[in-house]
mmCIF file of C-alpha atoms and ligand atoms in Angstrom:
data_model
loop_
_atom_site.group_PDB
_atom_site.id
_atom_site.type_symbol
_atom_site.label_atom_id
_atom_site.label_comp_id
_atom_site.label_asym_id
_atom_site.label_seq_id
_atom_site.Cartn_x
_atom_site.Cartn_y
_atom_site.Cartn_z
ATOM 1 C CA MET A 4 0.000 0.000 0.000
ATOM 2 C CA GLY A 5 3.015 2.281 0.296
ATOM 3 C CA VAL A 6 4.637 4.177 3.121
ATOM 4 C CA ARG A 7 2.685 7.367 2.479
ATOM 5 C CA ALA A 8 -0.666 5.569 2.732
ATOM 6 C CA ARG A 9 0.428 3.963 6.006
ATOM 7 C CA LEU A 10 1.454 7.337 7.446
ATOM 8 C CA ASP A 11 -1.837 8.812 6.243
ATOM 9 C CA GLU A 12 -3.696 6.232 8.329
ATOM 10 C CA ILE A 13 -2.258 7.809 11.491
ATOM 11 C CA GLY A 14 -2.240 11.367 10.154
ATOM 12 C CA ASP A 15 -5.006 12.539 12.481
ATOM 13 C CA ILE A 16 -3.806 10.805 15.647
ATOM 14 C CA GLY A 17 -2.287 13.079 18.279
ATOM 15 C CA ARG A 18 -2.375 16.351 16.361
ATOM 16 C CA ASP A 19 -1.421 19.270 18.605
ATOM 17 C CA PRO A 20 -3.814 22.183 17.970
ATOM 18 C CA VAL A 21 -1.716 24.607 20.030
ATOM 19 C CA ARG A 22 1.879 23.879 18.957
ATOM 20 C CA GLY A 23 1.090 22.415 15.551
ATOM 21 C CA GLY A 24 2.436 19.031 14.510
ATOM 22 C CA TYR A 25 1.960 16.089 16.840
ATOM 23 C CA SER A 26 2.089 15.454 20.572
ATOM 24 C CA ARG A 27 2.116 11.713 21.139
ATOM 25 C CA HIS A 28 3.379 10.686 24.559
ATOM 26 C CA LEU A 29 3.777 7.335 26.249
ATOM 27 C CA LEU A 30 0.431 5.707 27.025
ATOM 28 C CA ASP A 31 -1.640 8.829 26.371
ATOM 29 C CA ASP A 32 -4.722 8.557 24.124
ATOM 30 C CA ALA A 33 -2.694 9.195 20.963
ATOM 31 C CA ASP A 34 -0.023 6.660 21.886
ATOM 32 C CA LEU A 35 -2.649 4.026 22.682
ATOM 33 C CA ALA A 36 -4.383 4.690 19.343
ATOM 34 C CA LEU A 37 -1.049 4.372 17.518
ATOM 35 C CA ARG A 38 -0.350 1.113 19.301
ATOM 36 C CA ASP A 39 -3.744 -0.186 18.160
ATOM 37 C CA TRP A 40 -2.959 0.899 14.600
ATOM 38 C CA PHE A 41 0.373 -0.923 14.720
ATOM 39 C CA ARG A 42 -1.253 -4.072 16.084
ATOM 40 C CA ARG A 43 -3.917 -4.058 13.371
ATOM 41 C CA SER A 44 -1.445 -3.285 10.591
ATOM 42 C CA ALA A 45 0.933 -6.044 11.666
ATOM 43 C CA GLU A 46 -1.839 -8.581 12.160
ATOM 44 C CA SER A 47 -3.201 -7.817 8.702
ATOM 45 C CA LEU A 48 0.217 -8.918 7.401
ATOM 46 C CA GLY A 49 -0.137 -12.149 9.359
ATOM 47 C CA LEU A 50 2.453 -11.143 11.954
ATOM 48 C CA PHE A 51 2.216 -12.296 15.570
ATOM 49 C CA VAL A 52 2.125 -9.254 17.859
ATOM 50 C CA GLU A 53 3.207 -9.234 21.483
ATOM 51 C CA GLN A 54 4.014 -6.558 24.051
ATOM 52 C CA ASP A 55 7.066 -7.103 26.247
ATOM 53 C CA GLY A 56 7.356 -6.191 29.932
ATOM 54 C CA ASN A 57 8.667 -2.724 29.018
ATOM 55 C CA ALA A 58 5.691 -1.844 26.753
ATOM 56 C CA ASN A 59 7.711 -2.328 23.557
ATOM 57 C CA LEU A 60 5.646 -3.949 20.794
ATOM 58 C CA TRP A 61 7.041 -6.817 18.702
ATOM 59 C CA ALA A 62 5.444 -8.140 15.520
ATOM 60 C CA TRP A 63 6.960 -11.417 14.385
ATOM 61 C CA TRP A 64 7.152 -12.845 10.886
ATOM 62 C CA GLY A 65 7.895 -16.462 11.615
ATOM 63 C CA GLU A 66 8.322 -18.027 15.047
ATOM 64 C CA PRO A 67 9.850 -15.622 17.615
ATOM 65 C CA GLY A 68 13.123 -17.572 17.580
ATOM 66 C CA MET A 69 16.860 -16.978 17.748
ATOM 67 C CA ASP A 70 19.087 -14.862 15.480
ATOM 68 C CA ALA A 71 16.155 -12.669 14.516
ATOM 69 C CA VAL A 72 16.484 -9.657 12.230
ATOM 70 C CA ALA A 73 14.601 -6.801 13.885
ATOM 71 C CA THR A 74 13.638 -3.468 12.392
ATOM 72 C CA GLY A 75 11.453 -0.639 13.612
ATOM 73 C CA SER A 76 11.516 2.615 15.517
ATOM 74 C CA HIS A 77 9.086 4.474 17.777
ATOM 75 C CA LEU A 78 5.655 6.104 17.545
ATOM 76 C CA ASP A 79 5.889 8.718 20.320
ATOM 77 C CA SER A 80 6.896 12.320 19.592
ATOM 78 C CA VAL A 81 8.257 15.393 21.287
ATOM 79 C CA PRO A 82 5.617 18.049 22.136
ATOM 80 C CA GLY A 83 4.623 19.540 18.775
ATOM 81 C CA GLY A 84 6.832 17.148 16.813
ATOM 82 C CA GLY A 85 6.839 16.227 13.156
ATOM 83 C CA ALA A 86 5.076 13.409 11.339
ATOM 84 C CA TYR A 87 8.161 11.348 10.453
ATOM 85 C CA ASP A 88 10.499 11.078 13.441
ATOM 86 C CA GLY A 89 9.702 7.540 14.582
ATOM 87 C CA PRO A 90 6.580 6.681 12.539
ATOM 88 C CA LEU A 91 8.564 6.657 9.268
ATOM 89 C CA GLY A 92 10.694 3.779 10.585
ATOM 90 C CA VAL A 93 7.664 1.816 11.767
ATOM 91 C CA ALA A 94 5.603 2.401 8.597
ATOM 92 C CA SER A 95 8.633 1.557 6.419
ATOM 93 C CA ALA A 96 9.245 -1.659 8.356
ATOM 94 C CA LEU A 97 5.622 -2.754 7.852
ATOM 95 C CA GLU A 98 5.825 -1.775 4.188
ATOM 96 C CA ALA A 99 9.103 -3.672 3.726
ATOM 97 C CA VAL A 100 7.497 -6.819 5.130
ATOM 98 C CA ALA A 101 4.480 -6.324 2.850
ATOM 99 C CA ARG A 102 6.778 -5.959 -0.186
ATOM 100 C CA LEU A 103 8.692 -9.128 0.683
ATOM 101 C CA GLN A 104 5.486 -11.069 1.208
ATOM 102 C CA ALA A 105 4.131 -9.837 -2.126
ATOM 103 C CA GLU A 106 7.179 -11.201 -3.931
ATOM 104 C CA GLY A 107 6.789 -14.558 -2.176
ATOM 105 C CA PHE A 108 9.914 -14.245 -0.047
ATOM 106 C CA ARG A 109 10.212 -16.750 2.808
ATOM 107 C CA PRO A 110 12.650 -15.680 5.560
ATOM 108 C CA THR A 111 14.958 -18.333 6.984
ATOM 109 C CA ARG A 112 15.580 -16.165 10.034
ATOM 110 C CA PRO A 113 12.708 -14.664 12.062
ATOM 111 C CA ILE A 114 11.944 -11.046 11.188
ATOM 112 C CA ALA A 115 10.545 -8.746 13.869
ATOM 113 C CA VAL A 116 9.041 -5.289 13.529
ATOM 114 C CA VAL A 117 9.442 -3.409 16.809
ATOM 115 C CA VAL A 118 7.952 -0.256 18.311
ATOM 116 C CA PHE A 119 9.986 1.019 21.240
ATOM 117 C CA ALA A 120 8.210 2.825 24.095
ATOM 118 C CA GLU A 121 8.899 6.514 24.909
ATOM 119 C CA GLU A 122 11.901 7.087 22.659
ATOM 120 C CA GLU A 123 11.677 10.858 23.029
ATOM 121 C CA GLY A 124 11.469 10.905 26.813
ATOM 122 C CA SER A 125 8.751 13.528 26.547
ATOM 123 C CA ARG A 126 6.548 12.179 29.315
ATOM 124 C CA PHE A 127 8.885 10.732 31.944
ATOM 125 C CA GLY A 128 12.101 12.522 31.002
ATOM 126 C CA LEU A 129 14.059 9.418 30.026
ATOM 127 C CA PRO A 130 14.785 9.158 26.302
ATOM 128 C CA CYS A 131 14.748 5.602 24.909
ATOM 129 C CA LEU A 132 12.931 4.446 28.033
ATOM 130 C CA GLY A 133 11.718 1.154 26.534
ATOM 131 C CA SER A 134 15.027 0.122 24.991
ATOM 132 C CA ARG A 135 17.078 1.291 27.988
ATOM 133 C CA LEU A 136 14.973 -0.812 30.335
ATOM 134 C CA MET A 137 15.225 -3.804 28.009
ATOM 135 C CA VAL A 138 19.035 -3.766 27.853
ATOM 136 C CA GLY A 139 19.384 -2.985 31.566
ATOM 137 C CA ALA A 140 20.751 0.535 31.032
ATOM 138 C CA SER A 141 18.171 2.106 33.362
ATOM 139 C CA ASP A 142 17.244 1.139 36.891
ATOM 140 C CA PRO A 143 13.561 0.084 37.048
ATOM 141 C CA ALA A 144 13.225 1.620 40.520
ATOM 142 C CA ASP A 145 14.441 4.961 39.172
ATOM 143 C CA VAL A 146 11.982 4.791 36.279
ATOM 144 C CA ARG A 147 9.072 3.902 38.558
ATOM 145 C CA ALA A 148 9.884 6.874 40.783
ATOM 146 C CA ARG A 149 9.436 9.307 37.872
ATOM 147 C CA ALA A 150 6.363 11.480 37.293
ATOM 148 C CA ASP A 151 5.123 13.411 34.276
ATOM 149 C CA ARG A 152 4.472 17.178 34.177
ATOM 150 C CA GLU A 153 0.970 16.703 35.576
ATOM 151 C CA GLY A 154 2.359 14.784 38.550
ATOM 152 C CA VAL A 155 1.105 11.416 37.298
ATOM 153 C CA THR A 156 3.637 8.830 38.430
ATOM 154 C CA PHE A 157 5.034 6.196 36.120
ATOM 155 C CA ASP A 158 3.255 3.508 38.132
ATOM 156 C CA GLN A 159 -0.068 5.346 37.873
ATOM 157 C CA ALA A 160 0.227 5.820 34.109
ATOM 158 C CA TRP A 161 1.264 2.232 33.615
ATOM 159 C CA THR A 162 -1.555 0.867 35.772
ATOM 160 C CA ALA A 163 -4.156 3.129 34.103
ATOM 161 C CA ALA A 164 -3.192 1.560 30.768
ATOM 162 C CA GLY A 165 -3.800 -1.896 32.203
ATOM 163 C CA LEU A 166 -0.076 -2.697 32.493
ATOM 164 C CA ASP A 167 1.858 -4.091 35.441
ATOM 165 C CA PRO A 168 4.780 -1.783 36.338
ATOM 166 C CA SER A 169 6.539 -4.586 38.211
ATOM 167 C CA THR A 170 7.323 -6.222 34.839
ATOM 168 C CA ILE A 171 9.710 -3.465 33.682
ATOM 169 C CA GLY A 172 13.432 -4.133 33.588
ATOM 170 C CA PRO A 173 16.164 -6.085 31.786
ATOM 171 C CA ASP A 174 14.996 -8.640 29.238
ATOM 172 C CA PRO A 175 18.146 -10.644 28.373
ATOM 173 C CA GLU A 176 16.114 -13.503 26.934
ATOM 174 C CA ARG A 177 14.494 -11.270 24.291
ATOM 175 C CA LEU A 178 17.708 -9.356 23.655
ATOM 176 C CA GLY A 179 19.519 -12.658 23.131
ATOM 177 C CA ARG A 180 17.133 -13.571 20.323
ATOM 178 C CA LEU A 181 18.187 -10.601 18.208
ATOM 179 C CA GLY A 182 20.847 -11.198 15.582
ATOM 180 C CA ALA A 183 20.610 -7.727 14.058
ATOM 181 C CA PHE A 184 18.654 -4.491 14.479
ATOM 182 C CA ILE A 185 18.162 -1.950 11.696
ATOM 183 C CA GLU A 186 16.362 1.329 12.418
ATOM 184 C CA LEU A 187 15.188 3.412 9.481
ATOM 185 C CA HIS A 188 14.752 7.075 10.442
ATOM 186 C CA VAL A 189 14.113 10.419 8.813
ATOM 187 C CA GLU A 190 17.345 12.421 8.707
ATOM 188 C CA GLN A 191 17.435 15.221 11.277
ATOM 189 C CA GLY A 192 19.585 17.562 9.232
ATOM 190 C CA VAL A 193 20.202 18.579 5.610
ATOM 191 C CA ASP A 194 23.256 16.444 4.851
ATOM 192 C CA LEU A 195 21.415 14.267 2.304
ATOM 193 C CA GLU A 196 19.556 17.209 0.781
ATOM 194 C CA ASP A 197 22.905 18.956 0.311
ATOM 195 C CA ARG A 198 24.403 15.822 -1.263
ATOM 196 C CA GLY A 199 21.375 15.290 -3.499
ATOM 197 C CA MET A 200 20.999 11.716 -2.245
ATOM 198 C CA PRO A 201 17.855 10.051 -0.862
ATOM 199 C CA LEU A 202 19.423 7.565 1.587
ATOM 200 C CA ALA A 203 22.396 7.048 3.888
ATOM 201 C CA THR A 204 23.543 4.763 6.652
ATOM 202 C CA ALA A 205 24.629 6.073 10.069
ATOM 203 C CA SER A 206 28.246 5.893 11.198
ATOM 204 C CA ALA A 207 27.780 6.988 14.814
ATOM 205 C CA ILE A 208 25.586 8.859 17.267
ATOM 206 C CA ILE A 209 27.552 11.645 18.875
ATOM 207 C CA PRO A 210 27.354 11.727 22.707
ATOM 208 C CA HIS A 211 24.742 13.805 24.505
ATOM 209 C CA GLY A 212 23.418 14.502 27.966
ATOM 210 C CA ARG A 213 20.572 16.263 29.722
ATOM 211 C CA TRP A 214 20.815 18.196 32.973
ATOM 212 C CA ARG A 215 18.172 19.943 35.060
ATOM 213 C CA LEU A 216 19.317 23.276 36.437
ATOM 214 C CA THR A 217 17.294 24.567 39.383
ATOM 215 C CA VAL A 218 17.808 28.177 40.450
ATOM 216 C CA ASP A 219 16.265 29.128 43.781
ATOM 217 C CA GLY A 220 15.760 32.781 44.657
ATOM 218 C CA GLU A 221 13.346 34.807 46.749
ATOM 219 C CA GLY A 222 9.718 35.079 45.743
ATOM 220 C CA ASN A 223 8.348 38.569 46.289
ATOM 221 C CA HIS A 224 6.034 41.342 45.073
ATOM 222 C CA ALA A 225 6.730 42.774 41.625
ATOM 223 C CA GLY A 226 5.546 46.244 42.714
ATOM 224 C CA THR A 227 6.913 46.707 46.199
ATOM 225 C CA THR A 228 10.352 45.063 45.933
ATOM 226 C CA PRO A 229 13.107 47.514 44.853
ATOM 227 C CA MET A 230 15.257 46.374 41.955
ATOM 228 C CA VAL A 231 18.378 46.263 44.126
ATOM 229 C CA ALA A 232 16.740 44.102 46.786
ATOM 230 C CA ARG A 233 15.784 41.258 44.481
ATOM 231 C CA HIS A 234 17.032 37.686 44.221
ATOM 232 C CA ASP A 235 15.283 36.855 40.965
ATOM 233 C CA PRO A 236 15.922 33.306 39.696
ATOM 234 C CA ILE A 237 14.543 34.102 36.229
ATOM 235 C CA VAL A 238 17.098 36.875 35.735
ATOM 236 C CA ALA A 239 19.868 34.536 36.900
ATOM 237 C CA LEU A 240 18.657 31.729 34.673
ATOM 238 C CA ALA A 241 18.404 34.012 31.648
ATOM 239 C CA GLU A 242 22.107 34.770 32.046
ATOM 240 C CA VAL A 243 22.869 31.065 32.431
ATOM 241 C CA VAL A 244 21.063 30.295 29.157
ATOM 242 C CA LEU A 245 23.172 32.888 27.350
ATOM 243 C CA ALA A 246 26.323 31.517 28.983
ATOM 244 C CA ALA A 247 25.476 28.006 27.771
ATOM 245 C CA ARG A 248 25.042 29.285 24.236
ATOM 246 C CA ASP A 249 28.279 31.308 24.340
ATOM 247 C CA THR A 250 30.273 28.415 25.840
ATOM 248 C CA ALA A 251 29.129 26.053 23.077
ATOM 249 C CA VAL A 252 29.932 28.611 20.385
ATOM 250 C CA ALA A 253 33.399 29.119 21.881
ATOM 251 C CA ALA A 254 33.968 25.344 22.064
ATOM 252 C CA GLY A 255 33.331 24.991 18.307
ATOM 253 C CA ARG A 256 33.892 21.574 16.683
ATOM 254 C CA GLY A 257 30.148 20.924 16.334
ATOM 255 C CA ALA A 258 29.398 21.364 20.059
ATOM 256 C CA ARG A 259 25.767 22.205 20.824
ATOM 257 C CA ALA A 260 24.085 23.440 24.004
ATOM 258 C CA THR A 261 20.332 23.981 24.133
ATOM 259 C CA VAL A 262 17.789 25.096 26.703
ATOM 260 C CA GLY A 263 14.407 24.243 25.221
ATOM 261 C CA ARG A 264 12.380 23.751 28.361
ATOM 262 C CA LEU A 265 11.751 26.015 31.343
ATOM 263 C CA ALA A 266 9.605 25.864 34.448
ATOM 264 C CA VAL A 267 8.873 28.786 36.744
ATOM 265 C CA THR A 268 7.447 28.760 40.262
ATOM 266 C CA PRO A 269 4.889 30.169 40.923
ATOM 267 C CA ASN A 270 4.689 31.504 37.317
ATOM 268 C CA GLY A 271 2.687 34.651 38.113
ATOM 269 C CA THR A 272 2.675 37.892 36.135
ATOM 270 C CA ASN A 273 3.065 40.205 39.138
ATOM 271 C CA VAL A 274 5.314 37.929 41.155
ATOM 272 C CA ILE A 275 9.095 37.699 41.390
ATOM 273 C CA ALA A 276 9.615 33.978 41.008
ATOM 274 C CA SER A 277 10.983 31.857 43.830
ATOM 275 C CA ARG A 278 12.358 29.161 41.538
ATOM 276 C CA ALA A 279 13.272 28.799 37.875
ATOM 277 C CA GLU A 280 14.309 25.554 36.246
ATOM 278 C CA ALA A 281 15.912 24.882 32.887
ATOM 279 C CA TRP A 282 16.758 21.669 31.079
ATOM 280 C CA LEU A 283 20.174 21.842 29.456
ATOM 281 C CA ASP A 284 20.916 19.523 26.514
ATOM 282 C CA ILE A 285 24.571 19.231 25.441
ATOM 283 C CA ARG A 286 26.036 17.340 22.467
ATOM 284 C CA ALA A 287 29.582 17.238 21.097
ATOM 285 C CA GLY A 288 31.926 15.025 19.116
ATOM 286 C CA ALA A 289 33.351 13.077 22.067
ATOM 287 C CA ASP A 290 32.262 12.193 25.617
ATOM 288 C CA ASP A 291 35.034 14.349 27.102
ATOM 289 C CA ASP A 292 33.960 17.306 24.972
ATOM 290 C CA VAL A 293 30.432 17.069 26.406
ATOM 291 C CA ARG A 294 31.779 16.878 29.975
ATOM 292 C CA THR A 295 34.133 19.796 29.398
ATOM 293 C CA LEU A 296 31.392 21.924 27.879
ATOM 294 C CA LEU A 297 29.130 21.123 30.827
ATOM 295 C CA ALA A 298 31.858 21.938 33.370
ATOM 296 C CA ASP A 299 32.667 25.246 31.664
ATOM 297 C CA THR A 300 28.991 26.178 31.481
ATOM 298 C CA LEU A 301 28.332 25.309 35.118
ATOM 299 C CA ALA A 302 31.413 27.184 36.351
ATOM 300 C CA ARG A 303 30.067 30.308 34.658
ATOM 301 C CA ALA A 304 26.525 29.543 35.844
ATOM 302 C CA GLU A 305 27.633 29.328 39.492
ATOM 303 C CA GLU A 306 29.089 32.843 39.273
ATOM 304 C CA LEU A 307 26.057 34.313 37.527
ATOM 305 C CA VAL A 308 23.584 32.733 39.922
ATOM 306 C CA ALA A 309 25.596 33.777 42.994
ATOM 307 C CA ALA A 310 25.789 37.349 41.680
ATOM 308 C CA GLU A 311 21.994 37.444 41.705
ATOM 309 C CA GLY A 312 21.925 36.137 45.284
ATOM 310 C CA CYS A 313 20.373 32.849 44.194
ATOM 311 C CA THR A 314 21.490 29.218 44.474
ATOM 312 C CA LEU A 315 22.019 26.628 41.736
ATOM 313 C CA THR A 316 21.347 22.885 41.932
ATOM 314 C CA VAL A 317 22.262 20.591 39.044
ATOM 315 C CA ALA A 318 20.887 17.093 38.435
ATOM 316 C CA GLU A 319 21.981 14.829 35.595
ATOM 317 C CA GLU A 320 18.917 13.317 33.925
ATOM 318 C CA SER A 321 20.716 11.257 31.307
ATOM 319 C CA PHE A 322 24.069 10.794 29.641
ATOM 320 C CA SER A 323 24.600 8.801 26.455
ATOM 321 C CA SER A 324 28.161 8.047 25.389
ATOM 322 C CA ILE A 325 29.211 8.053 21.747
ATOM 323 C CA VAL A 326 27.742 5.085 19.861
ATOM 324 C CA ALA A 327 29.477 3.602 16.848
ATOM 325 C CA PHE A 328 27.215 1.340 14.799
ATOM 326 C CA ASP A 329 28.310 -2.119 13.654
ATOM 327 C CA ALA A 330 30.852 -1.394 10.918
ATOM 328 C CA GLY A 331 30.418 -4.714 9.123
ATOM 329 C CA LEU A 332 26.625 -4.523 9.073
ATOM 330 C CA THR A 333 26.691 -0.843 8.086
ATOM 331 C CA GLU A 334 29.077 -1.547 5.220
ATOM 332 C CA ARG A 335 26.949 -4.487 4.094
ATOM 333 C CA ILE A 336 23.786 -2.379 4.070
ATOM 334 C CA GLY A 337 25.639 0.417 2.281
ATOM 335 C CA GLY A 338 26.505 -2.118 -0.414
ATOM 336 C CA ILE A 339 22.948 -3.436 -0.642
ATOM 337 C CA LEU A 340 21.759 0.146 -1.084
ATOM 338 C CA GLY A 341 24.191 0.633 -3.933
ATOM 339 C CA GLY A 342 26.896 2.562 -2.127
ATOM 340 C CA VAL A 343 25.431 5.265 0.093
ATOM 341 C CA PRO A 344 27.332 7.539 2.500
ATOM 342 C CA ALA A 345 27.604 6.759 6.223
ATOM 343 C CA ILE A 346 26.943 9.949 8.190
ATOM 344 C CA PRO A 347 27.133 10.735 11.940
ATOM 345 C CA THR A 348 24.081 12.051 13.739
ATOM 346 C CA GLY A 349 23.563 14.330 16.710
ATOM 347 C CA ALA A 350 20.243 12.738 17.660
ATOM 348 C CA GLY A 351 19.705 9.814 20.039
ATOM 349 C CA HIS A 352 17.937 6.650 18.888
ATOM 350 C CA ASP A 353 16.863 3.276 20.268
ATOM 351 C CA ALA A 354 19.398 1.857 17.794
ATOM 352 C CA GLY A 355 22.081 3.555 19.855
ATOM 353 C CA ILE A 356 20.878 1.833 23.017
ATOM 354 C CA LEU A 357 20.828 -1.594 21.360
ATOM 355 C CA ALA A 358 24.161 -1.184 19.553
ATOM 356 C CA PRO A 359 26.408 -2.360 22.434
ATOM 357 C CA SER A 360 24.355 -5.590 22.707
ATOM 358 C CA VAL A 361 23.220 -6.355 19.142
ATOM 359 C CA PRO A 362 24.829 -5.734 15.713
ATOM 360 C CA THR A 363 22.966 -2.555 14.826
ATOM 361 C CA ALA A 364 22.748 -0.185 11.868
ATOM 362 C CA MET A 365 20.582 2.708 10.733
ATOM 363 C CA ILE A 366 19.195 3.905 7.407
ATOM 364 C CA PHE A 367 18.459 7.637 7.048
ATOM 365 C CA VAL A 368 15.878 9.035 4.636
ATOM 366 C CA ARG A 369 16.425 12.528 3.202
ATOM 367 C CA ASN A 370 14.587 15.385 4.926
ATOM 368 C CA PRO A 371 14.200 18.320 2.499
ATOM 369 C CA THR A 372 13.809 20.907 5.267
ATOM 370 C CA GLY A 373 16.345 19.425 7.666
ATOM 371 C CA VAL A 374 13.897 20.426 10.413
ATOM 372 C CA SER A 375 13.227 17.878 13.135
ATOM 373 C CA HIS A 376 11.285 17.821 16.419
ATOM 374 C CA ALA A 377 9.011 20.458 14.871
ATOM 375 C CA PRO A 378 6.064 20.485 12.444
ATOM 376 C CA GLY A 379 8.313 21.487 9.516
ATOM 377 C CA GLU A 380 9.964 18.059 9.422
ATOM 378 C CA GLY A 381 9.548 16.504 5.988
ATOM 379 C CA ALA A 382 10.193 13.599 3.644
ATOM 380 C CA ARG A 383 9.269 13.303 -0.039
ATOM 381 C CA ASP A 384 6.950 10.486 -1.084
ATOM 382 C CA GLU A 385 9.494 8.982 -3.480
ATOM 383 C CA ASP A 386 12.195 9.023 -0.785
ATOM 384 C CA CYS A 387 9.858 7.292 1.687
ATOM 385 C CA GLU A 388 9.189 4.539 -0.856
ATOM 386 C CA ALA A 389 12.907 4.295 -1.669
ATOM 387 C CA GLY A 390 13.582 3.854 2.036
ATOM 388 C CA ALA A 391 11.053 1.019 2.341
ATOM 389 C CA ALA A 392 12.495 -0.647 -0.770
ATOM 390 C CA ALA A 393 16.006 -0.348 0.688
ATOM 391 C CA LEU A 394 14.819 -1.827 3.960
ATOM 392 C CA ALA A 395 13.132 -4.689 2.101
ATOM 393 C CA ASP A 396 16.368 -5.343 0.173
ATOM 394 C CA THR A 397 18.268 -5.367 3.461
ATOM 395 C CA LEU A 398 15.839 -7.752 5.184
ATOM 396 C CA ARG A 399 15.833 -10.067 2.159
ATOM 397 C CA GLU A 400 19.617 -10.215 2.185
ATOM 398 C CA LEU A 401 19.964 -10.686 5.960
ATOM 399 C CA ALA A 402 17.107 -13.148 6.440
ATOM 400 C CA SER A 403 17.869 -15.605 3.666
HETATM 401 ZN ZN1 ZN B 27 13.260 9.253 16.473
#
């Protein structure tokens, strides 16, 4: 039926009327509807669908046995995200299976299409939640202690969806069944558009981390408190945001520092805030570069916050070291695709979490705008179909 038609089937699920684009977060109504869509789509291809203890969905072509070739991505989004980040990989995987079935292909290794839970970390703050739990990279107790922005705990959300939170955690048995994992994903930059090429493989995911910066000051009246008597955490934090930007610019070599999320207490128009929080995202070419950029930023932040008479608390929410994908598998796929470039990416993926445990590779599909995590994200119809055809070629080669 084609990748575009599959994406069109979910085109109305989880639209965000305020931000534009899509807001699809773990186990919310949109996510549950997408999971239903995946189940129905996979079952219509004769696949056997199961949900593991970490809410990842697996659709099996053939018996769920050893040395399986898995492909897939995620269906959740960032707030106000695009239509392709995640769903393109899932729709392409289903389409690749459909193409192989139509040509009468019979796999000699099991093929699995997987949907990983909460890849974006938009609800519980842990990117790649489902894959991290599966490989044992996150502590289940830590995950269960998390809450979303509305204060709904992980356990409450899980239970409300009819799931048992005590089942989350490492799944070595399932992991051991995987012989390869290939994630197809829309490119999150303009490298392919600049090269005039529709597809690439991924060489590596550059390291990245997330930190929560909490600045505590003194809440007070906006009208009666003299300017010199204030300890305003928003003013302090504003300077910290600029310092983060300037430190990354000075570091060069592709370093990136971003504050894209803020929270203010009590968040009143005529109130000097008592607390301001920012989430700092840092990426750079090497683990040490990320740590150095963080240290430099925080050293400056301490001074700026102290100068405002406020205090700074820093909590690390996640850190992902550099991930190199399986060179042999990547080269093999590059050959199957007729010689495509292997490009590094600054975005995290479930493929990066699986890579240390399973031979893993990625296929990128050209994004004409280069925009990602925003409604402007794009992919041309012909490139989407080329991606599914490439994935089908890869599965045929690996599973026969
Ligand atoms: Zn993604």
